[in-house]
XYZ file of C-alpha atoms in Angstrom:
472
model
C 191.015 120.582 124.921
C 192.392 124.212 124.813
C 191.253 125.713 121.110
C 194.189 125.639 119.143
C 196.326 129.083 119.119
C 195.194 131.226 115.762
C 197.940 132.662 113.803
C 198.085 136.179 112.715
C 199.499 137.373 109.083
C 199.244 140.308 106.964
C 198.034 138.565 103.986
C 196.473 134.857 103.381
C 196.840 133.722 99.842
C 194.330 130.885 98.952
C 196.055 128.850 96.360
C 199.519 127.622 96.131
C 199.720 127.149 92.478
C 201.777 129.184 89.938
C 199.709 132.542 90.316
C 199.744 132.287 94.124
C 203.648 131.536 94.361
C 204.385 134.305 91.862
C 202.174 136.702 94.182
C 203.777 135.474 97.309
C 207.559 135.875 95.839
C 207.100 139.580 95.158
C 205.283 140.516 97.925
C 208.166 138.829 100.205
C 210.564 140.391 98.239
C 209.425 143.786 98.451
C 207.547 144.237 101.658
C 208.521 142.900 105.136
C 205.177 141.496 105.549
C 203.806 137.754 106.775
C 201.812 135.541 104.587
C 200.161 132.647 105.004
C 199.916 130.150 101.845
C 196.716 127.628 102.265
C 196.183 124.993 99.362
C 194.161 122.057 98.988
C 197.451 119.892 97.354
C 200.145 118.089 98.971
C 202.711 120.417 97.412
C 203.272 123.445 95.710
C 201.826 123.797 92.162
C 198.212 123.822 91.680
C 196.832 121.873 88.467
C 200.838 121.077 87.392
C 200.353 118.536 90.645
C 197.452 116.963 88.337
C 198.784 117.284 85.088
C 199.592 114.686 82.617
C 202.905 113.465 82.837
C 204.716 114.193 79.832
C 203.098 118.028 79.593
C 205.660 120.668 78.793
C 205.507 124.177 78.585
C 203.975 125.852 75.712
C 206.282 129.058 76.520
C 210.172 129.096 77.102
C 210.870 128.245 80.937
C 212.584 131.724 80.886
C 209.350 132.990 81.296
C 207.590 131.053 83.983
C 207.416 130.758 87.258
C 208.712 133.456 89.991
C 210.816 136.532 89.561
C 213.415 135.816 91.993
C 214.394 132.498 91.063
C 215.169 131.082 87.554
C 213.284 128.393 85.988
C 215.513 125.926 83.977
C 218.937 126.483 82.603
C 218.583 129.010 79.720
C 219.663 126.605 77.060
C 218.351 126.328 73.805
C 217.205 122.546 72.518
C 219.216 121.340 69.946
C 216.821 118.682 68.942
C 213.140 117.765 68.901
C 210.380 119.478 67.253
C 211.477 122.582 69.644
C 214.980 122.584 68.289
C 216.151 125.791 68.110
C 214.284 127.244 70.669
C 214.291 127.968 74.755
C 213.377 124.577 76.399
C 210.161 124.043 77.686
C 210.257 122.797 81.450
C 208.400 119.396 82.222
C 205.765 119.217 84.605
C 208.461 117.209 86.973
C 210.913 120.307 86.496
C 208.047 122.966 87.262
C 206.935 120.741 90.493
C 210.656 120.480 91.845
C 210.994 123.959 90.734
C 208.371 125.092 93.078
C 209.057 123.144 95.915
C 212.679 124.852 95.831
C 210.601 128.385 95.863
C 208.546 127.153 98.719
C 211.316 125.392 100.722
C 214.634 127.180 99.698
C 213.076 130.589 98.935
C 209.694 131.528 101.173
C 209.766 129.452 104.113
C 213.374 130.259 105.266
C 212.224 134.132 105.188
C 210.648 133.128 108.478
C 207.542 135.455 107.516
C 205.671 132.364 105.407
C 203.584 129.583 106.662
C 202.407 127.055 104.570
C 199.221 124.602 105.113
C 199.284 121.891 102.299
C 196.335 119.909 102.224
C 193.935 122.388 103.527
C 191.216 124.072 102.247
C 189.766 127.632 102.862
C 186.127 127.812 104.091
C 185.561 131.585 104.122
C 185.508 134.181 107.136
C 184.714 132.966 110.631
C 180.976 134.400 111.361
C 181.568 135.249 114.848
C 185.311 137.214 113.968
C 185.309 138.920 110.871
C 189.289 139.209 110.857
C 189.791 135.107 110.764
C 189.342 133.139 107.677
C 188.421 129.555 108.601
C 190.391 126.525 106.941
C 190.208 122.483 107.417
C 193.129 119.906 106.732
C 191.386 117.142 104.128
C 193.596 114.653 106.384
C 192.715 115.128 109.387
C 189.371 117.074 109.222
C 191.087 119.810 112.041
C 189.520 123.094 111.812
C 191.736 126.111 112.075
C 191.378 129.767 111.898
C 193.964 132.304 110.520
C 193.569 135.964 111.654
C 194.337 138.203 108.913
C 195.663 142.007 109.500
C 195.073 142.981 105.725
C 194.141 141.054 102.852
C 192.704 137.542 101.931
C 194.266 136.690 98.418
C 192.227 134.381 96.271
C 194.806 132.773 93.654
C 192.088 130.459 92.410
C 189.809 132.509 90.857
C 190.981 131.609 87.032
C 190.013 127.825 87.770
C 192.210 126.341 86.159
C 191.264 122.602 84.910
C 192.947 119.878 83.467
C 191.060 116.438 82.426
C 191.968 114.281 85.313
C 190.038 116.719 87.370
C 186.588 116.531 86.250
C 184.905 113.779 84.001
C 183.541 114.261 79.932
C 181.016 116.143 79.663
C 179.440 113.854 76.852
C 177.692 110.781 77.479
C 179.887 107.662 77.185
C 178.097 104.402 76.608
C 179.448 101.050 78.702
C 182.216 99.032 77.208
C 183.853 102.332 75.373
C 187.545 102.712 76.190
C 188.130 106.159 77.418
C 191.144 107.500 79.254
C 192.615 110.739 80.372
C 196.022 112.095 78.570
C 197.398 111.142 82.116
C 196.950 107.463 81.257
C 198.660 107.090 78.095
C 202.131 106.523 79.585
C 200.510 103.752 81.297
C 199.198 101.756 77.894
C 200.567 98.244 78.163
C 199.226 96.874 74.818
C 198.658 98.888 71.093
C 195.336 100.092 70.103
C 193.818 99.490 66.521
C 192.840 103.423 66.298
C 193.002 106.456 68.622
C 190.671 109.583 68.988
C 191.680 112.565 70.433
C 188.628 114.706 71.961
C 189.240 118.325 72.460
C 191.506 120.890 70.279
C 193.175 122.943 73.052
C 196.739 122.733 74.687
C 195.832 119.397 75.910
C 194.690 117.999 72.543
C 197.481 119.164 70.853
C 200.049 117.817 73.229
C 198.026 114.069 73.259
C 198.400 114.483 69.551
C 202.194 115.237 69.846
C 202.345 112.366 71.851
C 201.210 109.472 70.129
C 202.775 110.629 66.866
C 206.117 110.843 68.543
C 205.547 106.972 69.770
C 205.067 106.159 66.441
C 201.100 106.045 65.986
C 200.734 106.328 62.249
C 198.664 109.101 61.146
C 196.186 107.001 59.455
C 195.174 105.434 62.805
C 194.528 108.528 64.323
C 191.405 110.586 64.475
C 191.226 114.058 65.763
C 187.833 115.377 67.093
C 188.344 119.464 66.865
C 184.872 121.719 67.705
C 186.514 124.678 66.007
C 189.626 125.289 65.145
C 191.836 127.895 66.645
C 194.736 130.646 65.339
C 197.890 129.288 67.165
C 201.056 131.475 67.665
C 204.041 130.697 66.430
C 206.534 129.844 69.392
C 209.614 131.083 67.677
C 208.439 134.974 67.751
C 208.262 134.661 71.485
C 211.887 133.647 72.528
C 213.700 135.554 75.303
C 217.175 136.598 75.256
C 219.079 139.060 72.990
C 219.749 136.588 70.091
C 216.067 136.613 69.630
C 215.891 140.496 70.048
C 215.669 141.020 66.096
C 212.986 138.609 65.672
C 211.090 139.940 68.692
C 211.147 143.324 66.893
C 210.545 142.216 63.342
C 207.464 140.426 64.885
C 205.799 143.236 66.432
C 206.468 145.611 63.790
C 204.536 143.137 61.001
C 201.825 142.856 63.758
C 201.305 146.778 64.029
C 201.718 146.961 60.073
C 199.199 144.224 59.696
C 196.423 146.084 62.255
C 196.809 149.647 60.334
C 196.779 148.398 57.350
C 193.288 146.179 57.505
C 190.072 147.292 56.927
C 188.526 144.296 58.644
C 188.634 141.917 60.984
C 188.936 139.024 58.338
C 191.404 140.828 56.441
C 193.786 141.463 59.716
C 193.743 137.656 60.471
C 194.897 137.337 56.597
C 198.200 139.790 57.169
C 198.733 137.779 60.296
C 198.940 134.613 59.176
C 200.749 135.629 56.260
C 203.675 137.572 58.361
C 203.679 134.847 60.697
C 202.528 136.154 63.575
C 199.926 133.057 63.643
C 199.216 130.065 62.426
C 196.381 127.721 61.446
C 196.445 123.781 61.039
C 194.584 123.669 57.912
C 194.850 126.338 54.939
C 191.056 125.323 54.108
C 189.390 126.178 57.288
C 189.119 129.606 58.881
C 189.567 129.443 62.809
C 187.085 130.947 65.008
C 189.017 130.265 67.869
C 191.980 131.863 69.899
C 193.286 130.469 73.291
C 197.053 131.177 73.350
C 198.225 128.012 72.454
C 202.215 128.212 70.939
C 203.692 125.521 68.527
C 206.540 125.675 66.623
C 206.469 124.809 62.540
C 207.797 121.043 63.615
C 205.201 120.402 65.405
C 202.229 122.223 63.132
C 203.903 120.146 60.301
C 203.209 117.041 62.114
C 200.129 117.915 63.173
C 199.262 118.335 59.641
C 199.734 114.342 59.190
C 196.759 113.961 60.524
C 193.900 113.562 57.947
C 190.927 112.633 60.009
C 190.082 115.948 61.727
C 186.166 115.837 62.401
C 184.750 119.275 62.710
C 181.201 119.283 63.486
C 180.921 120.683 67.021
C 181.477 119.130 70.463
C 180.637 115.470 71.646
C 177.739 114.830 73.069
C 178.034 110.758 73.022
C 180.320 108.235 72.150
C 178.877 104.915 71.464
C 179.943 101.548 70.548
C 178.928 102.349 66.736
C 178.483 105.891 66.337
C 179.821 109.244 67.787
C 177.057 111.734 68.241
C 178.515 115.605 67.660
C 176.124 119.044 67.659
C 176.385 118.689 63.844
C 176.152 115.124 62.801
C 176.808 111.802 63.786
C 179.827 109.683 62.346
C 180.810 106.265 62.570
C 182.843 105.018 65.596
C 185.628 102.684 64.562
C 186.158 99.188 66.585
C 188.515 98.941 68.962
C 188.765 102.737 69.377
C 191.038 104.287 72.526
C 189.521 107.858 73.063
C 191.762 110.220 75.014
C 189.753 113.105 76.585
C 191.315 116.537 76.411
C 188.148 118.439 76.630
C 188.677 120.170 80.125
C 188.506 123.939 79.977
C 191.734 124.684 81.142
C 191.537 128.762 81.516
C 187.947 129.046 81.009
C 186.569 132.439 80.317
C 185.821 134.112 84.034
C 183.961 137.310 84.591
C 186.835 140.210 85.453
C 186.452 141.680 88.925
C 188.344 144.262 90.567
C 191.574 142.910 91.332
C 191.835 145.062 94.768
C 188.687 145.287 96.860
C 188.423 146.427 100.539
C 190.057 143.240 102.442
C 190.342 140.814 99.376
C 192.422 140.731 96.088
C 191.228 138.937 93.123
C 194.580 137.274 90.968
C 193.663 137.453 87.386
C 195.354 137.750 84.513
C 196.399 141.497 83.219
C 198.380 140.302 80.644
C 195.959 137.646 79.090
C 197.848 134.563 78.937
C 200.790 135.593 81.178
C 198.998 134.752 84.156
C 202.298 134.729 86.533
C 203.690 137.949 85.543
C 200.207 139.365 85.973
C 199.983 138.083 89.830
C 203.677 139.065 90.241
C 203.045 142.563 88.909
C 199.436 142.414 91.237
C 202.377 141.674 94.137
C 204.229 144.689 93.195
C 201.106 147.253 92.984
C 199.924 146.086 96.343
C 203.368 146.374 97.575
C 204.009 150.222 96.120
C 200.711 151.837 96.028
C 198.140 153.128 98.596
C 194.929 153.761 96.891
C 192.782 150.807 95.265
C 191.477 152.642 92.878
C 194.897 153.638 91.352
C 195.920 150.214 91.875
C 192.942 148.835 89.659
C 193.539 151.302 86.762
C 196.997 149.835 86.627
C 195.879 146.238 87.152
C 192.809 146.206 84.863
C 192.211 142.079 84.268
C 190.854 141.069 81.207
C 189.230 137.733 80.604
C 191.120 134.498 79.050
C 190.992 134.930 75.443
C 188.372 132.094 73.231
C 186.849 133.540 70.090
C 189.214 134.640 67.236
C 188.033 138.459 67.933
C 189.572 137.940 71.203
C 192.687 138.287 69.900
C 191.999 141.838 68.618
C 190.785 142.301 72.102
C 193.931 141.069 73.961
C 196.167 143.207 71.793
C 194.019 146.517 72.459
C 193.738 145.659 76.511
C 197.844 144.864 76.225
C 198.160 147.979 74.128
C 196.461 150.227 76.680
C 197.751 148.673 79.656
C 201.389 149.210 78.355
C 200.444 152.640 77.876
C 199.294 153.413 81.551
C 202.897 151.831 82.862
C 204.558 153.849 80.331
C 203.461 157.057 82.221
C 204.446 155.563 85.432
C 208.509 155.322 85.663
C 208.467 153.145 88.616
C 206.073 150.593 86.783
C 208.005 150.757 83.336
C 211.004 150.049 85.310
C 209.808 147.247 87.328
C 208.218 145.651 84.385
C 211.122 146.000 82.349
C 213.520 144.270 84.750
C 210.966 141.408 85.856
C 211.999 137.948 84.275
C 208.507 137.018 83.731
C 207.646 139.479 81.095
C 207.416 138.899 77.357
C 207.502 142.584 76.620
C 210.078 144.417 78.003
C 211.097 147.837 77.140
C 214.313 147.889 78.671
C 217.119 147.368 76.085
C 215.374 150.341 74.134
C 216.261 154.091 74.266
C 214.094 156.925 75.311
C 213.330 157.921 71.994
C 212.938 154.625 70.743
C 210.368 153.759 73.719
C 208.514 157.299 72.355
C 208.371 155.864 68.960
C 206.993 152.471 70.479
C 204.055 154.065 72.756
C 202.875 155.930 69.350
C 202.940 152.912 67.154
C 200.549 151.063 70.025
C 198.438 154.075 70.734
C 197.975 153.933 66.925
C 197.153 150.154 66.892
C 194.737 150.213 69.961
C 192.882 152.789 68.169
C 192.755 150.740 64.750
C 191.924 147.528 66.678
C 189.166 149.139 68.684
C 187.899 150.685 65.257
C 188.093 147.272 63.991
C 186.119 145.804 66.804
C 183.453 148.158 66.532
C 183.182 147.192 62.990
C 182.297 143.837 63.536
C 179.559 144.844 66.006
C 177.756 146.969 63.791
C 178.034 144.031 61.224
C 176.780 141.565 63.484
C 174.319 143.669 64.757
C 173.031 144.420 60.845
C 172.658 140.755 60.001
C-alpha cells in the first residue's frame, strides 16, 4: 500500500481549544499562512467538551472566544444572580460557537485543515520537518510537514473534574460524583458535601442552592479561602465605562497608599476591588474567580464550611484532612471539585525556534493572550523582540500572586504603549478587558504614569514581603 501523502502547512497548531482557536483565527485573518489543527476531541472547544453541563463563563461572553466572531448577543441579564450584568455563555453556547468558528470562519478559507480525534506524537526522527500524529479512532498514523512552526496550545494543561480521578482515597460504598453528574440525579440526598473551593466548587454550590437545597444540608470543604473579583467591575461597553474607570482609580490609590500587602488587601476589599466569603477568614489564595454580589450572598448562606486543608481520605464515618479528622454525615453525596483547572505552570519563552508555546500573557485572559501572540507572530520578525512583547506569566495561586499579576500586566501594558501598532491592535481587540481606545492622548499619558507608579509600588510591596518572610 502506498504511504499516505504528507500534507504541508506553515503552522501546525496542537489543540483546538479556546487558545488554539484564538491563535488560528488571528493568524489566518492577518496572514496568508496555511494552518493545520490537530485535536484529541471530536469537536473544537478543548476542555469545554467535557465540562459539567451547567457551567458558564465567569466573565462576560463579550470578552471570550476569537477576535473575528462575537460570542453571544451582547445582552445584559435581566434576572437571576447575574442580573444587571452582561450575559455569561453556557457550555452548549460555547461549543456551538467554536463549531461555527471552525466550520464557518476557518475551514472556508481553504487554508485551514482540521484533524479531530487525533493526537500529536512529536517530530519524525527521520524527517525533522514532519510532525507525527495518529487517529485515536482508527489508529492510523499520519505526518504533517511544517514549514514554519508548531504551536503548542495545550501547555496550560486545563483540567476539569471529569478528566481525572480525585487525589484522595475514597472508601468503598461512598457516594462520590463529579459535577457533571449533578444534573442526572434521580433522587435527593440527605446531605451534600462539595469538595474544592475554586470556580468549580463555587459553581457546584450555587447549582445546589439554585435547585432548592437547604444550606443546612450542605457542607463546603474549602482547603483555603480565596480573594474573589467582583464581576460588576469587569463589564464591557460604554454603559460600564465609568465603573471601569472608577475601579482602576480605586485600585491604583489602594496600591500607592499601602505600606504592606495586608494593608493593600484591606484597602482593595474596602473599595470593592476584591471580595471574600467570610469577613473573619483572611484569604490566602487568588485564582481569578469572579462572583456577583448576589452570588456571594448565596454562598454566604452555607454555614458549614470546613477549613482544615485538603482531603486525604473519605471514609464511612470520618473525613480525613490535612489538619484534622471530621465526622462524616450518613447518606452524604460528595461532589468532587478538586481538579486544578489552570494549574501553575513554569513559564517558557513563547517563541523559540520552530515552536510557539501558548501561555497566558495577561493572567486569567488566555484567549486574548493567544490572539495577541498570533498578531505578534504575524507582525514582527525577531523572536527576542516577540518574547519581549509576549512575556508569559504563571496562573496565579496565592494571595500575593494578585500583586505579581497586577505588576506583570502593568509592565506589559507599558511595553505595548511604546509601540503604536501593538497598542492599537490591543485596543481594537474584542477580547481585551483593558482597552484604552476611548482615551485621548493626554488621558493615556496620565494612565501610563499611574501604571508606572503602581508597578513600582507593587514591586516594593513584594520585596517587603520577601524580606519579612526571610527574617522569620
